[in-house]
């Protein structure tokens, strides 16, 4: 059995998106900046994609800048807000400890350039408290950046409340909504979001394309220098097929959002219940306020990496956290942020579903994980000490 349960890392391109892209590789390959009609056809395709995405996310078409993906959108949003702040003598930024590295590393760079950053704590339930965001905002704060849904534990943040606080205090608000767009309803206007990052390959669009939605009265800093594409906000010949595919994928995802969400949440809960039958296991993040297809569990006394390798042998694609941290021996900064001790954070497993996931795959996975955890614990000296009472269990 081949079971793909790593949809938070990337998704399969939908048939509709693939079909929509095809003509822009084969027939309509013109450069959108060319003046002849053949080029203008490509330009029109981009305009149409922009309008479709604007309608789906409730912003104006001109507020959308196409990027190479979520990382670029995060970087551009934060650097643009920092530039806006610096012009006003505001060099303080508020964010959280469990953001994606695209956000955290950009903030680290800005600190070297003289900005100060407050990273607020995340509670054990994986939810940021709006009142703590409010308390962290200072006179010189220019930006608050809080992700909509966490990529490792799937928890959904109170974005609308945070947006309201920021608007009232005259602070810009950015949200990395890469895991949320196409999975839960998003409304840039209603949620009072000034900057929103999204990435197509997380909702069955192609890789290497995303967008930054930015409130129209805030100037964007161009991260890539060159031509005047995207009204001077992002140089480089537009990735026409990918942009068209992204719009198609998003429209499909939003159309089926409720139906797919319900289906996936039911399987997610079945998976969670199955996994929590394993002794000394715990769910990471709130059980309710989470993405419909997202499960992250820690098992005491095992190494997540070994678990992944053995699951791979059984045909299951899973992750221990984010794709970016795998390969490094550091435990996940997200699990540490929600207060899991190092040894527990090492024993994590993230399983993320798609609408194509079947009940058979879920049952097969529960059985496989149960067997593998038991096998690994059987070989582990740490586990022996726990069972013999030489060490106390952390997870009861
Ligand atoms: C995947 C992801 C990103 C990065 O997006 P890319 O398109 O791969 O650059 C950023 N933030 C979150 C929350 C993500 O899940």
PDB file of N, CA and C and ligand atoms in Angstrom, residues 8 68-72 74 100 102 147 149 151 176 178-179 199 201-202, ligand 1:
ATOM      1  N   UNK A   8       0.903  18.509   4.237  1.00  0.00           N
ATOM      2  CA  UNK A   8       1.344  19.823   4.712  1.00  0.00           C
ATOM      3  C   UNK A   8       2.711  20.162   4.121  1.00  0.00           C
ATOM      4  N   UNK A  68       7.415  33.536  -5.972  1.00  0.00           N
ATOM      5  CA  UNK A  68       7.846  32.158  -6.222  1.00  0.00           C
ATOM      6  C   UNK A  68       7.293  31.198  -5.180  1.00  0.00           C
ATOM      7  N   UNK A  69       6.535  31.695  -4.210  1.00  0.00           N
ATOM      8  CA  UNK A  69       5.977  30.802  -3.196  1.00  0.00           C
ATOM      9  C   UNK A  69       5.810  31.500  -1.865  1.00  0.00           C
ATOM     10  N   UNK A  70       5.591  30.685  -0.841  1.00  0.00           N
ATOM     11  CA  UNK A  70       5.319  31.214   0.492  1.00  0.00           C
ATOM     12  C   UNK A  70       6.527  31.894   1.120  1.00  0.00           C
ATOM     13  N   UNK A  71       7.699  31.311   0.944  1.00  0.00           N
ATOM     14  CA  UNK A  71       8.896  31.876   1.577  1.00  0.00           C
ATOM     15  C   UNK A  71       9.164  33.284   1.053  1.00  0.00           C
ATOM     16  N   UNK A  72       9.062  33.442  -0.255  1.00  0.00           N
ATOM     17  CA  UNK A  72       9.298  34.772  -0.829  1.00  0.00           C
ATOM     18  C   UNK A  72       8.232  35.768  -0.362  1.00  0.00           C
ATOM     19  N   UNK A  74       6.518  35.726   2.428  1.00  0.00           N
ATOM     20  CA  UNK A  74       6.794  36.067   3.836  1.00  0.00           C
ATOM     21  C   UNK A  74       7.912  37.100   3.919  1.00  0.00           C
ATOM     22  N   UNK A 100       6.895  29.857  10.844  1.00  0.00           N
ATOM     23  CA  UNK A 100       7.710  29.162   9.844  1.00  0.00           C
ATOM     24  C   UNK A 100       9.079  29.848   9.778  1.00  0.00           C
ATOM     25  N   UNK A 102      10.697  30.837   7.321  1.00  0.00           N
ATOM     26  CA  UNK A 102      10.722  31.968   6.373  1.00  0.00           C
ATOM     27  C   UNK A 102      10.469  33.279   7.124  1.00  0.00           C
ATOM     28  N   UNK A 147       1.058  33.582  12.183  1.00  0.00           N
ATOM     29  CA  UNK A 147       0.570  32.698  11.128  1.00  0.00           C
ATOM     30  C   UNK A 147      -0.884  32.305  11.350  1.00  0.00           C
ATOM     31  N   UNK A 149      -2.384  29.298  10.337  1.00  0.00           N
ATOM     32  CA  UNK A 149      -2.421  27.911  10.808  1.00  0.00           C
ATOM     33  C   UNK A 149      -0.991  27.402  10.826  1.00  0.00           C
ATOM     34  N   UNK A 151       2.124  25.016  10.501  1.00  0.00           N
ATOM     35  CA  UNK A 151       2.411  23.924   9.568  1.00  0.00           C
ATOM     36  C   UNK A 151       2.802  22.624  10.247  1.00  0.00           C
ATOM     37  N   UNK A 176       1.082  34.571   7.780  1.00  0.00           N
ATOM     38  CA  UNK A 176       1.505  33.499   6.887  1.00  0.00           C
ATOM     39  C   UNK A 176       0.331  32.521   6.856  1.00  0.00           C
ATOM     40  N   UNK A 178      -0.136  30.203   4.537  1.00  0.00           N
ATOM     41  CA  UNK A 178       0.206  29.164   3.550  1.00  0.00           C
ATOM     42  C   UNK A 178      -0.538  27.854   3.830  1.00  0.00           C
ATOM     43  N   UNK A 179      -0.687  27.498   5.100  1.00  0.00           N
ATOM     44  CA  UNK A 179      -1.389  26.243   5.420  1.00  0.00           C
ATOM     45  C   UNK A 179      -2.909  26.413   5.423  1.00  0.00           C
ATOM     46  N   UNK A 199       0.765  29.989  -0.846  1.00  0.00           N
ATOM     47  CA  UNK A 199       1.610  29.178  -1.729  1.00  0.00           C
ATOM     48  C   UNK A 199       0.768  28.097  -2.391  1.00  0.00           C
ATOM     49  N   UNK A 201       1.397  25.205  -3.913  1.00  0.00           N
ATOM     50  CA  UNK A 201       1.599  23.755  -3.795  1.00  0.00           C
ATOM     51  C   UNK A 201       1.047  23.157  -2.494  1.00  0.00           C
ATOM     52  N   UNK A 202       0.500  24.017  -1.633  1.00  0.00           N
ATOM     53  CA  UNK A 202      -0.143  23.503  -0.425  1.00  0.00           C
ATOM     54  C   UNK A 202      -1.644  23.302  -0.630  1.00  0.00           C
TER      55      UNK A 202
HETATM   56  C1  LIG B   1       5.239  25.557   3.097  1.00  0.00           C
HETATM   57  C2  LIG B   1       5.175  26.750   3.964  1.00  0.00           C
HETATM   58  C3  LIG B   1       5.902  27.912   3.656  1.00  0.00           C
HETATM   59  C4  LIG B   1       6.852  27.983   2.499  1.00  0.00           C
HETATM   60  O1  LIG B   1       6.194  27.990   1.269  1.00  0.00           O
HETATM   61  P1  LIG B   1       7.030  27.688  -0.060  1.00  0.00           P
HETATM   62  O2  LIG B   1       6.061  27.939  -1.168  1.00  0.00           O
HETATM   63  O3  LIG B   1       7.437  26.258   0.015  1.00  0.00           O
HETATM   64  O4  LIG B   1       8.175  28.635  -0.085  1.00  0.00           O
HETATM   65  C5  LIG B   1       5.759  29.007   4.477  1.00  0.00           C
HETATM   66  N1  LIG B   1       4.956  28.981   5.546  1.00  0.00           N
HETATM   67  C6  LIG B   1       4.244  27.897   5.875  1.00  0.00           C
HETATM   68  C7  LIG B   1       3.341  27.935   7.063  1.00  0.00           C
HETATM   69  C8  LIG B   1       4.327  26.742   5.100  1.00  0.00           C
HETATM   70  O5  LIG B   1       3.634  25.670   5.449  1.00  0.00           O
END
